[in-house]
Short mmCIF file of C-alpha atoms in Angstrom, two decimals:
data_model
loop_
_atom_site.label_atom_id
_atom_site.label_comp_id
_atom_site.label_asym_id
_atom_site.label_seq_id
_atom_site.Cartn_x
_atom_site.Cartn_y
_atom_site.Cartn_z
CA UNK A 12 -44.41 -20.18 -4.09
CA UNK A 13 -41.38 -19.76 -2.03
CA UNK A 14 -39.05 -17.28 -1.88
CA UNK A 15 -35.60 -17.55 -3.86
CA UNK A 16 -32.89 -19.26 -1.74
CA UNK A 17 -29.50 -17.65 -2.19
CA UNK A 18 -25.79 -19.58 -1.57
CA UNK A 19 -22.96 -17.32 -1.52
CA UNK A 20 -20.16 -19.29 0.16
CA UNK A 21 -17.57 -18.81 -2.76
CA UNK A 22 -16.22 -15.06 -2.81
CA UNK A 23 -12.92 -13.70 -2.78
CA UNK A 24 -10.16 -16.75 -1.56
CA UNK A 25 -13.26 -19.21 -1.30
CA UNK A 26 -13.91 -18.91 -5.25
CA UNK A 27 -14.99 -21.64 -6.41
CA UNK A 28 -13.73 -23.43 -9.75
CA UNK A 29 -15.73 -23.30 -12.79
CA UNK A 30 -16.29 -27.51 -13.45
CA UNK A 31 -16.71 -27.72 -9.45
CA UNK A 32 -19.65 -24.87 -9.42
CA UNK A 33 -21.05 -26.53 -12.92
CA UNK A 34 -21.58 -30.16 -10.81
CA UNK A 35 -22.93 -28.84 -8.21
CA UNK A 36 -25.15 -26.85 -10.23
CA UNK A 37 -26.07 -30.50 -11.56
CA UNK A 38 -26.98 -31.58 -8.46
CA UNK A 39 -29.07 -28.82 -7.63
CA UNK A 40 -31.10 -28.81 -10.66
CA UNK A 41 -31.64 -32.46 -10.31
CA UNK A 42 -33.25 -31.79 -6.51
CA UNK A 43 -34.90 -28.96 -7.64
CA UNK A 44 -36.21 -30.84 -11.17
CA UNK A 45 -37.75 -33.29 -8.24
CA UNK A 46 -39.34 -30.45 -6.26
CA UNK A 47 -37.09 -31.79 -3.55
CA UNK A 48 -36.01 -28.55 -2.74
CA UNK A 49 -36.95 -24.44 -3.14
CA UNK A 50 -35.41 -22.25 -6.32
CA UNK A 51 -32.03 -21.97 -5.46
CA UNK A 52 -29.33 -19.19 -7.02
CA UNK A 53 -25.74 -19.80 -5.97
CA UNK A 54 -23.99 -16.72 -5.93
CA UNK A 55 -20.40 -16.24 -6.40
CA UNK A 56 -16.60 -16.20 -7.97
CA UNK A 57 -14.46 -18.14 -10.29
CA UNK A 58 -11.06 -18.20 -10.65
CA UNK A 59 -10.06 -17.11 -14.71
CA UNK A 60 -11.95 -19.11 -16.79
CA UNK A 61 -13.11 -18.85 -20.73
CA UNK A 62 -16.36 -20.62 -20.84
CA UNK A 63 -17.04 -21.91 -24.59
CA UNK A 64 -20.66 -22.19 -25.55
CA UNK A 65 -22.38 -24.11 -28.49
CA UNK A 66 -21.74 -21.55 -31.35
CA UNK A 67 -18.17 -21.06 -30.38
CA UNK A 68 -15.84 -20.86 -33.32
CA UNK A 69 -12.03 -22.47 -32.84
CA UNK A 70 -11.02 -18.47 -33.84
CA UNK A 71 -12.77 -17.47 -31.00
CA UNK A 72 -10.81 -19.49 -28.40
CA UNK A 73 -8.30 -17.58 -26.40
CA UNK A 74 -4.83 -19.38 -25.98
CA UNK A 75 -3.23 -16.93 -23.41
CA UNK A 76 -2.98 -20.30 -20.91
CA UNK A 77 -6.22 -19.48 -19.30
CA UNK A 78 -8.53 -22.60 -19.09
CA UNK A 79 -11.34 -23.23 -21.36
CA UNK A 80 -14.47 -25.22 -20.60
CA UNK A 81 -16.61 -26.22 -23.11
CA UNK A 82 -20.01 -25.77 -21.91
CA UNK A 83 -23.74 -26.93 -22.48
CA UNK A 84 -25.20 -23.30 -22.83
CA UNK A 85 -26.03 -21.60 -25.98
CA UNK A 86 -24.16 -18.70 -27.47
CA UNK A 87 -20.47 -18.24 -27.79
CA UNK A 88 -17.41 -17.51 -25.33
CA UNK A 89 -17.07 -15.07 -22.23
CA UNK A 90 -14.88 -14.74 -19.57
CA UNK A 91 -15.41 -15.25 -15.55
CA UNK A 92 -12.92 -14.21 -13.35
CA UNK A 93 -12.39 -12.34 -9.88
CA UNK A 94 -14.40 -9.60 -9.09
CA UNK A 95 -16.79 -10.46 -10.92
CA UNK A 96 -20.34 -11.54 -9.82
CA UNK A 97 -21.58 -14.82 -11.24
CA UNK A 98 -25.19 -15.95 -10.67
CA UNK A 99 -26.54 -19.44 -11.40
CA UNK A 100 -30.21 -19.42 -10.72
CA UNK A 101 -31.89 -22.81 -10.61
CA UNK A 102 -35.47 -22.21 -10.31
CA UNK A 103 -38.48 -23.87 -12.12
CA UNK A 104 -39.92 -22.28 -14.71
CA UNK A 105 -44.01 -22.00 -14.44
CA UNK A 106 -45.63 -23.43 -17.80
CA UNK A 107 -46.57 -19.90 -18.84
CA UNK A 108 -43.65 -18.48 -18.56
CA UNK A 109 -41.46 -18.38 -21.90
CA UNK A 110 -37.81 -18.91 -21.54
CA UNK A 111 -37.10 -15.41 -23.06
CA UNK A 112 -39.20 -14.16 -20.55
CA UNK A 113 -37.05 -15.39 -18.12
CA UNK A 114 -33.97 -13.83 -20.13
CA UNK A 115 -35.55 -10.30 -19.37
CA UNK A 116 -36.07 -10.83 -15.99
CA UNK A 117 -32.48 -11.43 -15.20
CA UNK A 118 -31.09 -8.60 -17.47
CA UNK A 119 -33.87 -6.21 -15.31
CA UNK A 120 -32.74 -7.35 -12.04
CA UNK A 121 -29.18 -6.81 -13.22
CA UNK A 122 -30.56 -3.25 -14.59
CA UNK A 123 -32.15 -2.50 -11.45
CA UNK A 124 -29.36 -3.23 -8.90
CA UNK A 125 -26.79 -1.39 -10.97
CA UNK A 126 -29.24 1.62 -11.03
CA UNK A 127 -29.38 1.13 -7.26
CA UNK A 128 -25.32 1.21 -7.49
CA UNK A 129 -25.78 4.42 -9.41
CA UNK A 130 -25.26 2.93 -13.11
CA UNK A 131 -27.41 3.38 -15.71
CA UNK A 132 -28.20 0.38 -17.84
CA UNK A 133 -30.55 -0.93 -20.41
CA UNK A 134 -30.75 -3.36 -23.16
CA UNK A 135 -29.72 -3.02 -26.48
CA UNK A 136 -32.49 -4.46 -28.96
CA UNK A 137 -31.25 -8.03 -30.45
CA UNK A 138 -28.46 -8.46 -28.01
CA UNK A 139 -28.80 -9.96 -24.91
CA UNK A 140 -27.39 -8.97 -21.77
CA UNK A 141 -26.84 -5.03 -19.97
CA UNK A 142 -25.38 -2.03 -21.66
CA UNK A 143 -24.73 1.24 -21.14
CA UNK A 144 -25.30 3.60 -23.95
CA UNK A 145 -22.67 4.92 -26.31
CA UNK A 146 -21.06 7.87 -25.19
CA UNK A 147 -18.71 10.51 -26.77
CA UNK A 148 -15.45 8.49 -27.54
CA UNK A 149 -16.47 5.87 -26.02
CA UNK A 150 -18.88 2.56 -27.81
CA UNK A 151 -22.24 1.26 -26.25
CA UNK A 152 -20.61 -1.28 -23.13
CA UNK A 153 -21.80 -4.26 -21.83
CA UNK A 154 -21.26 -4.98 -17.98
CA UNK A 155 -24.05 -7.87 -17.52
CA UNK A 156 -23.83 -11.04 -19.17
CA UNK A 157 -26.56 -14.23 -19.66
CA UNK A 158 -25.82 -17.63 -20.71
CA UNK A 159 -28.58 -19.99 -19.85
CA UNK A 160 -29.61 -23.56 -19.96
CA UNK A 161 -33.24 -25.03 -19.76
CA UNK A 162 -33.78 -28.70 -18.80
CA UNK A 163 -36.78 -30.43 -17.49
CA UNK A 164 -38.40 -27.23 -17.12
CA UNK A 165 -35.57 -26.12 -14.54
CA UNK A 166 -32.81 -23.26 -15.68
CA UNK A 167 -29.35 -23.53 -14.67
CA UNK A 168 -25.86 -21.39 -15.67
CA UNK A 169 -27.15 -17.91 -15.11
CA UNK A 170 -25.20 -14.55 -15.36
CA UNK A 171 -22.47 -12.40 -14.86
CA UNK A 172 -22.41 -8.92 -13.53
CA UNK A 173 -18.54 -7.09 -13.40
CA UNK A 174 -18.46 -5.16 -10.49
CA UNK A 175 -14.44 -5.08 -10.31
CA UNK A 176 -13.09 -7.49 -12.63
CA UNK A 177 -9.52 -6.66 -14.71
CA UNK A 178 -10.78 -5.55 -18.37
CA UNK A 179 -7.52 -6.91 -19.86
CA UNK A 180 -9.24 -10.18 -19.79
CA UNK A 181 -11.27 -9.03 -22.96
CA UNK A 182 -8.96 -7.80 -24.89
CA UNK A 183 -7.70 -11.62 -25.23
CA UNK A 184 -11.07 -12.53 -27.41
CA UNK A 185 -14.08 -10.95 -28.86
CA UNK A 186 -16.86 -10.87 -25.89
CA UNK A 187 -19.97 -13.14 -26.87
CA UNK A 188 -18.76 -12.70 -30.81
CA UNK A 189 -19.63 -9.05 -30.40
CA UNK A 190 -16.74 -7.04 -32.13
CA UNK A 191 -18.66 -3.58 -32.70
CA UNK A 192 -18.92 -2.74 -28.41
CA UNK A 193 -17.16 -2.47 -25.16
CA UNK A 194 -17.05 -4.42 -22.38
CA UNK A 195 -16.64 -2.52 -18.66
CA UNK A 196 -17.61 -2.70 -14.95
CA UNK A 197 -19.30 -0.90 -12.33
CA UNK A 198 -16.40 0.51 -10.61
CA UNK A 199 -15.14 1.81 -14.25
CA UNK A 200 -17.82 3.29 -15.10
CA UNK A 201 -18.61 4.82 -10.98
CA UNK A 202 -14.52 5.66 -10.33
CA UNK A 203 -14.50 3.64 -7.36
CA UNK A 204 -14.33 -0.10 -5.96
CA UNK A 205 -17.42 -1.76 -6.25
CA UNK A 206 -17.04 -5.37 -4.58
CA UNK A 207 -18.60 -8.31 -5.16
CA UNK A 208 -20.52 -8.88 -2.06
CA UNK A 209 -22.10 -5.21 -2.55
CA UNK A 210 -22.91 -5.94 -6.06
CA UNK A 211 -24.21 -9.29 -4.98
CA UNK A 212 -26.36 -7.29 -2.34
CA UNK A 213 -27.99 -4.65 -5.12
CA UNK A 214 -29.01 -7.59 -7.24
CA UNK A 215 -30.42 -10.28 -4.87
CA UNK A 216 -33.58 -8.44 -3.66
CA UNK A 217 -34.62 -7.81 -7.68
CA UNK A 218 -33.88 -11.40 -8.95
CA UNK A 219 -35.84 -12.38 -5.86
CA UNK A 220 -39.09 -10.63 -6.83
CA UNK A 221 -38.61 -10.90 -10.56
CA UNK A 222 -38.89 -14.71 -10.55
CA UNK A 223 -42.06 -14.63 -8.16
CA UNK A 224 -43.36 -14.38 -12.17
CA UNK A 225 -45.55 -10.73 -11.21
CA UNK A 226 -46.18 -8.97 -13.61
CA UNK A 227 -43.68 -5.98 -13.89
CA UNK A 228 -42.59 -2.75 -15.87
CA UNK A 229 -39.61 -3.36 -18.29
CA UNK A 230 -36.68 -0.44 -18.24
CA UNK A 231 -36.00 1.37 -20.89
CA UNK A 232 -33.58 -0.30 -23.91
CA UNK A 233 -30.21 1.39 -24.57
CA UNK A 234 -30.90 3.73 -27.28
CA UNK A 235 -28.46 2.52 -30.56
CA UNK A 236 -28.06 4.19 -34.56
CA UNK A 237 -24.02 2.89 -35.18
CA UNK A 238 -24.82 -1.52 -35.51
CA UNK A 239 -26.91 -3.72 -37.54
CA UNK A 240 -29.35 -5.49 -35.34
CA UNK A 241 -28.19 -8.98 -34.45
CA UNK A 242 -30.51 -11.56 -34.13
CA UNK A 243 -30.43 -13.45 -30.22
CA UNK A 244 -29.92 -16.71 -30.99
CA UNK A 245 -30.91 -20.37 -29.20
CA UNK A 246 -33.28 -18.87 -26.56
CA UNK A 247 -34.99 -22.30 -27.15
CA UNK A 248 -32.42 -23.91 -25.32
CA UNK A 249 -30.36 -21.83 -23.66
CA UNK A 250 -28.53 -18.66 -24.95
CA UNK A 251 -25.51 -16.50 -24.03
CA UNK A 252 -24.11 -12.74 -24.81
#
Protein backbone atom coordinates (compact mmCIF):
# COMPACT_ATOMS: atom_id res chain seq x y z
CA UNK A 1 0.00 0.00 0.00
CA UNK A 2 1.49 3.35 -0.36
CA UNK A 3 2.57 5.62 1.95
CA UNK A 4 0.25 8.65 3.11
CA UNK A 5 0.73 11.73 0.88
CA UNK A 6 0.69 14.95 2.86
CA UNK A 7 -0.35 18.75 1.32
CA UNK A 8 0.45 21.49 3.55
CA UNK A 9 0.41 24.60 1.32
CA UNK A 10 -2.18 26.59 3.51
CA UNK A 11 -0.46 27.84 6.89
CA UNK A 12 -0.22 31.06 8.40
CA UNK A 13 -1.20 34.05 5.50
CA UNK A 14 -1.80 31.10 2.91
CA UNK A 15 -4.87 29.72 5.11
CA UNK A 16 -7.10 28.50 3.26
CA UNK A 17 -11.04 29.14 3.58
CA UNK A 18 -13.22 26.61 5.02
CA UNK A 19 -15.89 26.01 1.70
CA UNK A 20 -12.58 26.34 -0.57
CA UNK A 21 -10.62 23.41 1.52
CA UNK A 22 -14.22 21.41 1.74
CA UNK A 23 -14.27 21.36 -2.50
CA UNK A 24 -11.20 20.49 -2.85
CA UNK A 25 -11.52 17.90 -0.38
CA UNK A 26 -14.41 16.82 -2.91
CA UNK A 27 -12.23 16.52 -5.52
CA UNK A 28 -9.78 14.57 -3.83
CA UNK A 29 -12.02 12.01 -2.50
CA UNK A 30 -13.55 11.61 -5.85
CA UNK A 31 -9.78 10.73 -7.40
CA UNK A 32 -8.99 8.84 -4.59
CA UNK A 33 -12.74 6.93 -4.55
CA UNK A 34 -11.33 6.01 -8.30
CA UNK A 35 -7.95 4.76 -7.08
CA UNK A 36 -6.71 7.50 -9.35
CA UNK A 37 -4.50 8.66 -6.88
CA UNK A 38 -2.55 7.58 -3.28
CA UNK A 39 -4.31 8.46 0.39
CA UNK A 40 -3.93 11.94 0.57
CA UNK A 41 -4.20 14.24 4.04
CA UNK A 42 -4.17 17.98 3.38
CA UNK A 43 -2.79 19.65 6.18
CA UNK A 44 -3.47 23.08 7.25
CA UNK A 45 -5.33 26.52 8.51
CA UNK A 46 -8.61 28.23 8.28
CA UNK A 47 -9.45 31.51 8.80
CA UNK A 48 -12.44 31.71 11.91
CA UNK A 49 -14.95 29.49 11.06
CA UNK A 50 -17.95 27.62 13.17
CA UNK A 51 -18.48 24.44 11.34
CA UNK A 52 -22.20 23.10 12.08
CA UNK A 53 -22.61 19.37 11.93
CA UNK A 54 -25.82 17.16 11.60
CA UNK A 55 -26.98 17.22 15.32
CA UNK A 56 -26.44 20.89 15.64
CA UNK A 57 -29.15 22.63 17.57
CA UNK A 58 -30.16 26.49 16.39
CA UNK A 59 -29.06 27.23 20.42
CA UNK A 60 -25.89 26.01 19.62
CA UNK A 61 -25.05 28.46 16.80
CA UNK A 62 -22.76 31.26 17.69
CA UNK A 63 -23.86 34.79 16.33
CA UNK A 64 -20.66 36.79 17.29
CA UNK A 65 -20.36 37.57 13.17
CA UNK A 66 -18.10 34.67 12.68
CA UNK A 67 -19.21 32.49 9.64
CA UNK A 68 -21.03 29.32 9.95
CA UNK A 69 -20.96 26.43 7.51
CA UNK A 70 -23.27 23.87 7.70
CA UNK A 71 -21.52 20.75 7.09
CA UNK A 72 -22.05 17.00 5.97
CA UNK A 73 -20.23 15.44 9.08
CA UNK A 74 -21.86 14.00 12.04
CA UNK A 75 -21.88 15.51 15.49
CA UNK A 76 -22.45 19.07 16.46
CA UNK A 77 -20.46 22.51 16.18
CA UNK A 78 -16.64 23.39 16.71
CA UNK A 79 -14.56 26.02 15.87
CA UNK A 80 -11.37 26.26 13.33
CA UNK A 81 -9.36 29.10 13.37
CA UNK A 82 -5.54 30.23 13.25
CA UNK A 83 -3.15 28.35 14.95
CA UNK A 84 -4.77 25.68 14.89
CA UNK A 85 -3.88 22.41 13.00
CA UNK A 86 -6.61 21.00 10.79
CA UNK A 87 -6.18 17.58 9.13
CA UNK A 88 -8.41 16.18 6.38
CA UNK A 89 -7.29 12.69 5.63
CA UNK A 90 -8.72 11.13 2.50
CA UNK A 91 -7.62 7.66 2.45
CA UNK A 92 -9.55 4.39 1.62
CA UNK A 93 -10.68 2.47 4.14
CA UNK A 94 -9.70 -1.50 3.78
CA UNK A 95 -13.03 -3.69 4.10
CA UNK A 96 -11.91 -4.88 7.53
CA UNK A 97 -11.37 -1.98 8.93
CA UNK A 98 -14.45 -0.45 10.97
CA UNK A 99 -14.97 3.21 10.74
CA UNK A 100 -14.52 3.55 14.58
CA UNK A 101 -11.45 1.94 14.13
CA UNK A 102 -10.37 4.52 12.08
CA UNK A 103 -11.70 7.15 14.79
CA UNK A 104 -8.98 5.67 17.23
CA UNK A 105 -6.34 5.80 14.99
CA UNK A 106 -6.53 9.49 14.48
CA UNK A 107 -7.16 10.38 18.21
CA UNK A 108 -3.68 8.01 18.82
CA UNK A 109 -1.70 9.75 16.31
CA UNK A 110 -2.95 13.01 17.77
CA UNK A 111 -2.03 11.33 21.35
CA UNK A 112 1.24 10.35 20.21
CA UNK A 113 2.57 13.57 18.59
CA UNK A 114 1.42 15.68 21.51
CA UNK A 115 3.31 13.20 23.83
CA UNK A 116 6.24 13.78 21.47
CA UNK A 117 5.48 17.73 22.12
CA UNK A 118 5.62 16.86 25.79
CA UNK A 119 1.65 16.70 26.46
CA UNK A 120 0.03 14.10 27.93
CA UNK A 121 -3.21 12.98 26.37
CA UNK A 122 -5.70 10.22 26.30
CA UNK A 123 -9.25 9.56 25.61
CA UNK A 124 -12.01 9.94 27.72
CA UNK A 125 -14.43 6.78 27.45
CA UNK A 126 -17.73 7.80 25.31
CA UNK A 127 -16.32 11.00 24.01
CA UNK A 128 -14.46 11.27 21.11
CA UNK A 129 -11.52 13.22 20.50
CA UNK A 130 -8.03 14.02 23.00
CA UNK A 131 -8.10 15.09 26.59
CA UNK A 132 -6.05 15.76 29.18
CA UNK A 133 -7.09 14.63 32.57
CA UNK A 134 -8.77 16.75 35.20
CA UNK A 135 -6.52 18.49 37.32
CA UNK A 136 -6.83 20.46 40.64
CA UNK A 137 -9.01 23.56 39.68
CA UNK A 138 -8.95 22.88 36.56
CA UNK A 139 -11.83 20.24 34.37
CA UNK A 140 -10.70 17.25 32.10
CA UNK A 141 -9.65 19.48 28.52
CA UNK A 142 -9.94 18.62 25.18
CA UNK A 143 -7.17 19.87 22.66
CA UNK A 144 -7.87 17.27 19.65
CA UNK A 145 -10.95 17.24 17.82
CA UNK A 146 -12.63 14.53 15.04
CA UNK A 147 -15.39 15.11 12.76
CA UNK A 148 -15.49 12.61 10.00
CA UNK A 149 -17.29 11.64 6.90
CA UNK A 150 -17.35 8.14 5.14
CA UNK A 151 -18.40 7.86 1.45
CA UNK A 152 -17.75 5.18 -1.04
CA UNK A 153 -15.52 3.60 1.33
CA UNK A 154 -13.19 6.84 1.27
CA UNK A 155 -13.08 9.29 4.60
CA UNK A 156 -12.88 12.88 4.25
CA UNK A 157 -13.12 16.08 6.97
CA UNK A 158 -10.64 14.86 9.51
CA UNK A 159 -9.38 16.67 12.72
CA UNK A 160 -8.25 19.41 14.60
CA UNK A 161 -5.32 19.65 16.90
CA UNK A 162 -4.83 23.44 18.83
CA UNK A 163 -1.40 24.02 18.99
CA UNK A 164 -1.80 28.00 19.43
CA UNK A 165 -5.20 28.94 18.71
CA UNK A 166 -7.05 32.04 20.88
CA UNK A 167 -9.36 30.11 23.56
CA UNK A 168 -11.80 33.06 23.53
CA UNK A 169 -13.20 31.44 20.51
CA UNK A 170 -14.95 28.83 22.88
CA UNK A 171 -16.28 30.72 25.18
CA UNK A 172 -18.75 31.96 22.23
CA UNK A 173 -20.55 28.27 22.19
CA UNK A 174 -20.49 25.01 23.94
CA UNK A 175 -17.54 22.83 22.18
CA UNK A 176 -19.08 19.64 20.39
CA UNK A 177 -22.35 20.08 22.92
CA UNK A 178 -19.96 19.23 25.72
CA UNK A 179 -20.79 21.72 28.64
CA UNK A 180 -19.18 19.66 31.67
CA UNK A 181 -15.10 20.19 30.16
CA UNK A 182 -12.49 22.51 28.93
CA UNK A 183 -11.20 23.18 25.86
CA UNK A 184 -7.15 24.24 25.63
CA UNK A 185 -3.98 23.98 23.46
CA UNK A 186 -0.59 22.78 23.47
CA UNK A 187 1.16 25.92 24.12
CA UNK A 188 -1.40 26.45 27.23
CA UNK A 189 -0.94 23.64 28.62
CA UNK A 190 3.44 23.60 27.74
CA UNK A 191 3.81 27.72 28.58
CA UNK A 192 5.25 28.33 25.34
CA UNK A 193 4.44 28.83 21.46
CA UNK A 194 3.79 25.77 19.84
CA UNK A 195 3.25 26.52 15.96
CA UNK A 196 1.45 24.94 13.57
CA UNK A 197 4.05 23.63 11.28
CA UNK A 198 5.79 21.92 14.49
CA UNK A 199 2.58 20.49 15.56
CA UNK A 200 1.93 19.47 12.01
CA UNK A 201 5.51 17.82 12.12
CA UNK A 202 4.80 15.65 15.61
CA UNK A 203 1.64 14.30 14.08
CA UNK A 204 2.43 13.42 10.41
CA UNK A 205 4.88 10.51 11.00
CA UNK A 206 1.99 8.71 13.48
CA UNK A 207 -1.06 9.27 11.15
CA UNK A 208 1.32 7.95 8.51
CA UNK A 209 1.90 4.53 10.14
CA UNK A 210 -1.45 4.32 11.87
CA UNK A 211 -3.38 4.12 8.59
CA UNK A 212 -0.87 1.44 7.07
CA UNK A 213 -3.90 -0.58 9.19
CA UNK A 214 -0.87 -2.63 11.56
CA UNK A 215 -1.86 -3.72 14.21
CA UNK A 216 -0.91 -1.37 17.19
CA UNK A 217 -1.04 -0.73 21.08
CA UNK A 218 -3.84 1.76 22.13
CA UNK A 219 -2.70 4.59 24.92
CA UNK A 220 -4.09 4.74 27.89
CA UNK A 221 -7.86 6.58 28.29
CA UNK A 222 -8.03 9.73 30.44
CA UNK A 223 -8.98 8.51 33.75
CA UNK A 224 -12.73 10.32 34.67
CA UNK A 225 -15.26 9.93 38.18
CA UNK A 226 -17.07 13.81 37.85
CA UNK A 227 -19.54 13.04 34.17
CA UNK A 228 -22.08 10.66 33.09
CA UNK A 229 -20.80 8.70 30.18
CA UNK A 230 -22.05 10.07 26.88
CA UNK A 231 -22.78 7.90 24.26
CA UNK A 232 -20.50 8.74 20.67
CA UNK A 233 -22.93 9.16 18.34
CA UNK A 234 -23.19 8.58 14.19
CA UNK A 235 -19.84 6.72 13.85
CA UNK A 236 -21.87 4.99 11.04
CA UNK A 237 -21.56 7.89 9.02
CA UNK A 238 -19.39 10.19 10.18
CA UNK A 239 -19.09 11.68 13.74
CA UNK A 240 -17.63 14.78 15.45
CA UNK A 241 -16.53 15.94 19.21
Amino acid sequence: MSALQIIDDWYGSAAIDYEDAWALQREIHAQRAADEIPDTALFLEHPPVFTAGRRTEPHERPFDGTPVVDVDRGGKITFHGPGQLVGYPITKLPSHVLVVDYVRRVEEALIRAAADLGVVTGRVHGRSGVWLAATAGRPERKVGAIGIRVSRGVTMHGFSLNADVDLAYYERFVPCGIADAGVTSLSAELGRDVTVPEAAAAVAPHLGELLEWQPYTPSPDVVHDDHPVVPVLGLGAGAQA
